[in-house]
Amino acid sequence: METFGRRRVTQRAHFSPARFVHLQQIFVYCHLVTMYLLFHYYVLRPIPSDSLPLVELKEDPDPVFDPRERDLNRTELQMVLGDFDTRFLSVAPPQARYTGSEELDGSDAQQSPTGLMPRDIRALDFDFQFGKKRKASKKLKRRLQMWLWSHSYCPVVYTWNDLGSRFWPRHVRVGSCYSKRSCSVPEGMVCKPAKSTHVAILRWRCVQRKGALKCAWIPVHYPIITECKCSCSN
């Protein structure tokens, strides 16, 4: 058909190879984001763990209940308690920062996961379907695994606490769960205690008997958080 001496030409849509690759990259990105959200809700979303609060001991502030210098003989107390783990207990004030591999500050906890990567993340399938099924490269798979791990893991942050003169050893290295960020996407879940252990220490205990104050060192178990997991905030 001609109009004013010119032929009407119908143009066909043409996709260049570069445009096809761009659309393919967008599809892969959307697929991975969707898979990540499903991963959090159906794989990483755990059943809320039992609460593991550290019970605060209420002490009478009256100094009459404090041990005297003769009650703090290290040799005698060592015989009563026996050997203790110096990683978690210290008689003298410990250094400001423990140099062991388990110690984490805020920036370390947020950026550098430690230990073994969770099995659920290692087992994830990052292959995607776009016409023909394509397999993610080892490098891409590793980067995605590390990204998922860094956003969902819950480290234990250790600090030294001074329990006071009524406990021996008085310095205990306790754990807490990193709480400066959410451990889920979308945000909402937080790191909470999941497991704990205990260490044996001595506590100075005084009771009134027949009008007189009787005091002695008694062994007690002090709980220490050893593992945190991503759980519902409430």
mmCIF file of C-alpha atoms in Angstrom:
data_model
loop_
_atom_site.group_PDB
_atom_site.id
_atom_site.type_symbol
_atom_site.label_atom_id
_atom_site.label_comp_id
_atom_site.label_asym_id
_atom_site.label_seq_id
_atom_site.Cartn_x
_atom_site.Cartn_y
_atom_site.Cartn_z
ATOM 1 C CA MET A 1 0.000 0.000 0.000
ATOM 2 C CA GLU A 2 1.347 3.396 -0.992
ATOM 3 C CA THR A 3 0.585 6.784 0.503
ATOM 4 C CA PHE A 4 1.867 10.003 -1.158
ATOM 5 C CA GLY A 5 4.331 7.965 -3.146
ATOM 6 C CA ARG A 6 5.867 6.275 -0.069
ATOM 7 C CA ARG A 7 5.456 2.685 1.029
ATOM 8 C CA ARG A 8 4.198 2.076 4.548
ATOM 9 C CA VAL A 9 6.702 -0.138 6.322
ATOM 10 C CA THR A 10 5.825 -2.274 9.332
ATOM 11 C CA GLN A 11 8.795 -2.568 11.696
ATOM 12 C CA ARG A 12 9.400 -5.664 13.738
ATOM 13 C CA ALA A 13 10.441 -5.432 17.375
ATOM 14 C CA HIS A 14 14.114 -6.208 17.688
ATOM 15 C CA PHE A 15 15.933 -7.209 20.907
ATOM 16 C CA SER A 16 19.668 -6.784 20.871
ATOM 17 C CA PRO A 17 21.859 -9.326 22.725
ATOM 18 C CA ALA A 18 22.751 -6.659 25.321
ATOM 19 C CA ARG A 19 19.071 -5.979 26.055
ATOM 20 C CA PHE A 20 18.392 -9.701 26.419
ATOM 21 C CA VAL A 21 21.254 -10.069 28.918
ATOM 22 C CA HIS A 22 19.944 -7.071 30.890
ATOM 23 C CA LEU A 23 16.458 -8.590 31.138
ATOM 24 C CA GLN A 24 18.000 -11.883 32.148
ATOM 25 C CA GLN A 25 19.934 -10.206 34.971
ATOM 26 C CA ILE A 26 16.766 -8.511 36.242
ATOM 27 C CA PHE A 27 14.959 -11.841 36.272
ATOM 28 C CA VAL A 28 17.797 -13.527 38.171
ATOM 29 C CA TYR A 29 17.868 -10.725 40.745
ATOM 30 C CA CYS A 30 14.093 -10.904 41.341
ATOM 31 C CA HIS A 31 14.278 -14.680 41.578
ATOM 32 C CA LEU A 32 17.053 -14.579 44.196
ATOM 33 C CA VAL A 33 15.305 -11.927 46.298
ATOM 34 C CA THR A 34 12.087 -13.964 46.285
ATOM 35 C CA MET A 35 13.994 -17.115 47.192
ATOM 36 C CA TYR A 36 15.774 -15.297 50.022
ATOM 37 C CA LEU A 37 12.490 -14.089 51.549
ATOM 38 C CA LEU A 38 11.015 -17.574 51.339
ATOM 39 C CA PHE A 39 14.221 -18.945 52.826
ATOM 40 C CA HIS A 40 13.869 -16.741 55.896
ATOM 41 C CA TYR A 41 10.236 -17.553 56.485
ATOM 42 C CA TYR A 42 10.284 -21.288 55.785
ATOM 43 C CA VAL A 43 13.842 -22.385 56.560
ATOM 44 C CA LEU A 44 15.540 -19.935 58.909
ATOM 45 C CA ARG A 45 12.424 -19.048 60.885
ATOM 46 C CA PRO A 46 12.881 -21.191 64.000
ATOM 47 C CA ILE A 47 10.493 -22.056 66.769
ATOM 48 C CA PRO A 48 11.068 -19.488 69.565
ATOM 49 C CA SER A 49 13.502 -20.959 72.079
ATOM 50 C CA ASP A 50 12.897 -21.159 75.781
ATOM 51 C CA SER A 51 13.905 -18.048 77.695
ATOM 52 C CA LEU A 52 17.218 -18.287 79.488
ATOM 53 C CA PRO A 53 17.286 -15.258 81.798
ATOM 54 C CA LEU A 54 20.216 -14.801 84.132
ATOM 55 C CA VAL A 55 18.764 -14.479 87.605
ATOM 56 C CA GLU A 56 20.011 -11.398 89.417
ATOM 57 C CA LEU A 57 21.018 -12.220 92.965
ATOM 58 C CA LYS A 58 19.744 -9.734 95.520
ATOM 59 C CA GLU A 59 22.411 -9.000 98.081
ATOM 60 C CA ASP A 60 22.039 -7.160 101.366
ATOM 61 C CA PRO A 61 24.253 -4.058 101.060
ATOM 62 C CA ASP A 62 25.185 -4.185 104.762
ATOM 63 C CA PRO A 63 28.993 -4.727 104.890
ATOM 64 C CA VAL A 64 28.555 -6.997 107.909
ATOM 65 C CA PHE A 65 27.677 -9.718 105.387
ATOM 66 C CA ASP A 66 30.938 -9.250 103.439
ATOM 67 C CA PRO A 67 33.787 -11.778 103.814
ATOM 68 C CA ARG A 68 36.753 -10.610 105.831
ATOM 69 C CA GLU A 69 40.321 -10.721 104.613
ATOM 70 C CA ARG A 70 40.998 -14.003 106.407
ATOM 71 C CA ASP A 71 38.001 -15.519 104.590
ATOM 72 C CA LEU A 72 39.599 -14.816 101.205
ATOM 73 C CA ASN A 73 42.577 -17.164 101.477
ATOM 74 C CA ARG A 74 43.131 -18.262 97.890
ATOM 75 C CA THR A 75 44.725 -21.597 98.776
ATOM 76 C CA GLU A 76 41.809 -22.628 100.988
ATOM 77 C CA LEU A 77 39.198 -21.453 98.494
ATOM 78 C CA GLN A 78 40.984 -23.290 95.686
ATOM 79 C CA MET A 79 40.803 -26.494 97.730
ATOM 80 C CA VAL A 80 37.055 -26.040 98.267
ATOM 81 C CA LEU A 81 36.216 -25.192 94.651
ATOM 82 C CA GLY A 82 38.837 -27.260 92.859
ATOM 83 C CA ASP A 83 40.214 -26.383 89.436
ATOM 84 C CA PHE A 84 38.215 -23.855 87.399
ATOM 85 C CA ASP A 85 38.141 -22.828 83.749
ATOM 86 C CA THR A 86 40.245 -19.685 83.420
ATOM 87 C CA ARG A 87 38.504 -18.837 80.127
ATOM 88 C CA PHE A 88 35.382 -17.960 82.112
ATOM 89 C CA LEU A 89 36.593 -17.315 85.662
ATOM 90 C CA SER A 90 39.271 -15.011 87.045
ATOM 91 C CA VAL A 91 40.337 -14.085 90.566
ATOM 92 C CA ALA A 92 42.092 -10.870 89.500
ATOM 93 C CA PRO A 93 40.563 -8.244 87.179
ATOM 94 C CA PRO A 94 41.006 -9.581 83.615
ATOM 95 C CA GLN A 95 42.338 -7.560 80.714
ATOM 96 C CA ALA A 96 39.948 -5.092 79.110
ATOM 97 C CA ARG A 97 39.656 -7.247 76.001
ATOM 98 C CA TYR A 98 39.938 -11.004 75.904
ATOM 99 C CA THR A 99 42.151 -12.155 73.058
ATOM 100 C CA GLY A 100 40.411 -15.473 72.385
ATOM 101 C CA SER A 101 38.602 -16.203 69.133
ATOM 102 C CA GLU A 102 35.159 -16.201 70.765
ATOM 103 C CA GLU A 103 35.252 -12.560 71.819
ATOM 104 C CA LEU A 104 33.229 -10.271 69.544
ATOM 105 C CA ASP A 105 32.527 -6.577 69.631
ATOM 106 C CA GLY A 106 29.666 -4.893 67.773
ATOM 107 C CA SER A 107 31.361 -4.327 64.414
ATOM 108 C CA ASP A 108 32.899 -7.827 64.356
ATOM 109 C CA ALA A 109 29.561 -9.414 65.177
ATOM 110 C CA GLN A 110 27.804 -7.566 62.380
ATOM 111 C CA GLN A 111 30.336 -8.181 59.620
ATOM 112 C CA SER A 112 32.224 -11.421 60.264
ATOM 113 C CA PRO A 113 30.378 -14.686 60.913
ATOM 114 C CA THR A 114 32.542 -17.242 62.711
ATOM 115 C CA GLY A 115 32.446 -21.001 63.047
ATOM 116 C CA LEU A 116 30.784 -23.415 60.633
ATOM 117 C CA MET A 117 28.256 -22.145 58.113
ATOM 118 C CA PRO A 118 24.757 -23.470 58.954
ATOM 119 C CA ARG A 119 23.876 -26.617 57.038
ATOM 120 C CA ASP A 120 20.598 -25.085 55.785
ATOM 121 C CA ILE A 121 22.513 -22.306 54.025
ATOM 122 C CA ARG A 122 25.145 -24.672 52.597
ATOM 123 C CA ALA A 123 22.407 -26.873 51.136
ATOM 124 C CA LEU A 124 20.508 -24.075 49.361
ATOM 125 C CA ASP A 125 19.948 -24.525 45.618
ATOM 126 C CA PHE A 126 20.752 -21.302 43.753
ATOM 127 C CA ASP A 127 19.952 -22.649 40.285
ATOM 128 C CA PHE A 128 17.327 -20.619 38.409
ATOM 129 C CA GLN A 129 14.941 -21.218 35.525
ATOM 130 C CA PHE A 130 14.862 -18.802 32.598
ATOM 131 C CA GLY A 131 13.884 -20.786 29.569
ATOM 132 C CA LYS A 132 16.680 -23.293 30.012
ATOM 133 C CA LYS A 133 17.695 -24.090 33.581
ATOM 134 C CA ARG A 134 20.941 -22.388 34.500
ATOM 135 C CA LYS A 135 23.347 -23.317 37.256
ATOM 136 C CA ALA A 136 24.845 -20.624 39.477
ATOM 137 C CA SER A 137 28.635 -20.460 39.441
ATOM 138 C CA LYS A 138 30.568 -21.536 42.530
ATOM 139 C CA LYS A 139 31.698 -17.950 43.110
ATOM 140 C CA LEU A 140 28.142 -16.565 42.934
ATOM 141 C CA LYS A 141 26.829 -19.354 45.152
ATOM 142 C CA ARG A 142 29.510 -18.655 47.763
ATOM 143 C CA ARG A 143 28.792 -14.912 47.741
ATOM 144 C CA LEU A 144 25.059 -15.491 48.184
ATOM 145 C CA GLN A 145 25.676 -17.966 50.999
ATOM 146 C CA MET A 146 27.937 -15.507 52.830
ATOM 147 C CA TRP A 147 25.397 -12.707 52.362
ATOM 148 C CA LEU A 148 22.593 -14.844 53.816
ATOM 149 C CA TRP A 149 24.783 -15.981 56.686
ATOM 150 C CA SER A 150 25.958 -12.474 57.622
ATOM 151 C CA HIS A 151 22.337 -11.244 57.778
ATOM 152 C CA SER A 152 20.887 -14.117 59.780
ATOM 153 C CA TYR A 153 23.497 -15.465 62.183
ATOM 154 C CA CYS A 154 23.382 -14.703 65.905
ATOM 155 C CA PRO A 155 26.773 -14.553 67.644
ATOM 156 C CA VAL A 156 27.376 -14.680 71.381
ATOM 157 C CA VAL A 157 29.128 -11.544 72.663
ATOM 158 C CA TYR A 158 31.242 -12.151 75.768
ATOM 159 C CA THR A 159 32.071 -9.642 78.504
ATOM 160 C CA TRP A 160 33.612 -9.869 81.962
ATOM 161 C CA ASN A 161 31.364 -9.177 84.974
ATOM 162 C CA ASP A 162 32.566 -8.371 88.482
ATOM 163 C CA LEU A 163 30.200 -10.154 90.889
ATOM 164 C CA GLY A 164 31.701 -8.526 93.970
ATOM 165 C CA SER A 165 33.573 -9.773 97.016
ATOM 166 C CA ARG A 166 30.855 -12.250 98.026
ATOM 167 C CA PHE A 167 31.744 -14.506 95.109
ATOM 168 C CA TRP A 168 34.950 -16.395 94.351
ATOM 169 C CA PRO A 169 36.319 -16.129 91.749
ATOM 170 C CA ARG A 170 34.558 -12.796 91.527
ATOM 171 C CA HIS A 171 35.134 -12.162 87.791
ATOM 172 C CA VAL A 172 32.929 -14.194 85.421
ATOM 173 C CA ARG A 173 32.960 -14.042 81.628
ATOM 174 C CA VAL A 174 29.309 -14.066 80.580
ATOM 175 C CA GLY A 175 27.650 -14.206 77.172
ATOM 176 C CA SER A 176 24.845 -12.150 75.659
ATOM 177 C CA CYS A 177 23.102 -12.156 72.284
ATOM 178 C CA TYR A 178 23.987 -9.491 69.712
ATOM 179 C CA SER A 179 20.984 -7.137 69.574
ATOM 180 C CA LYS A 180 22.015 -4.132 67.447
ATOM 181 C CA ARG A 181 20.216 -5.413 64.342
ATOM 182 C CA SER A 182 17.370 -7.668 63.303
ATOM 183 C CA CYS A 183 18.339 -11.138 62.094
ATOM 184 C CA SER A 184 15.569 -11.444 59.493
ATOM 185 C CA VAL A 185 14.414 -9.839 56.242
ATOM 186 C CA PRO A 186 11.972 -8.125 56.524
ATOM 187 C CA GLU A 187 13.082 -6.980 59.966
ATOM 188 C CA GLY A 188 11.263 -8.207 63.042
ATOM 189 C CA MET A 189 13.083 -11.220 64.424
ATOM 190 C CA VAL A 190 15.923 -10.823 66.926
ATOM 191 C CA CYS A 191 18.724 -12.908 68.395
ATOM 192 C CA LYS A 192 17.771 -14.647 71.646
ATOM 193 C CA PRO A 193 19.490 -17.118 73.999
ATOM 194 C CA ALA A 194 19.118 -20.734 72.884
ATOM 195 C CA LYS A 195 21.601 -22.732 74.980
ATOM 196 C CA SER A 196 23.538 -22.220 78.178
ATOM 197 C CA THR A 197 26.010 -23.960 80.412
ATOM 198 C CA HIS A 198 27.117 -23.261 83.954
ATOM 199 C CA VAL A 199 30.308 -22.785 85.908
ATOM 200 C CA ALA A 200 30.833 -23.589 89.576
ATOM 201 C CA ILE A 201 31.805 -20.690 91.841
ATOM 202 C CA LEU A 202 31.728 -20.041 95.585
ATOM 203 C CA ARG A 203 29.248 -17.717 97.238
ATOM 204 C CA TRP A 204 29.635 -16.198 100.695
ATOM 205 C CA ARG A 205 26.381 -16.936 102.523
ATOM 206 C CA CYS A 206 25.397 -15.685 105.968
ATOM 207 C CA VAL A 207 22.433 -16.807 108.107
ATOM 208 C CA GLN A 208 21.246 -15.969 111.588
ATOM 209 C CA ARG A 209 21.401 -18.948 113.947
ATOM 210 C CA LYS A 210 20.617 -18.731 117.648
ATOM 211 C CA GLY A 211 21.208 -15.003 117.649
ATOM 212 C CA ALA A 212 24.602 -15.280 115.969
ATOM 213 C CA LEU A 213 25.615 -14.668 112.359
ATOM 214 C CA LYS A 214 27.029 -17.793 110.735
ATOM 215 C CA CYS A 215 28.822 -17.386 107.378
ATOM 216 C CA ALA A 216 30.489 -19.848 105.024
ATOM 217 C CA TRP A 217 31.473 -20.339 101.395
ATOM 218 C CA ILE A 218 29.024 -22.549 99.491
ATOM 219 C CA PRO A 219 29.303 -23.798 95.882
ATOM 220 C CA VAL A 220 26.734 -22.456 93.393
ATOM 221 C CA HIS A 221 26.170 -22.817 89.656
ATOM 222 C CA TYR A 222 26.329 -19.638 87.585
ATOM 223 C CA PRO A 223 24.675 -19.811 84.107
ATOM 224 C CA ILE A 224 26.494 -18.656 80.966
ATOM 225 C CA ILE A 225 24.829 -18.260 77.558
ATOM 226 C CA THR A 226 26.658 -20.316 74.922
ATOM 227 C CA GLU A 227 24.388 -20.098 71.855
ATOM 228 C CA CYS A 228 21.934 -17.599 70.371
ATOM 229 C CA LYS A 229 19.312 -18.141 67.654
ATOM 230 C CA CYS A 230 17.091 -15.951 65.522
ATOM 231 C CA SER A 231 13.629 -15.907 67.140
ATOM 232 C CA CYS A 232 10.401 -13.934 67.213
ATOM 233 C CA SER A 233 10.766 -10.655 69.099
ATOM 234 C CA ASN A 234 7.905 -11.470 71.470
#
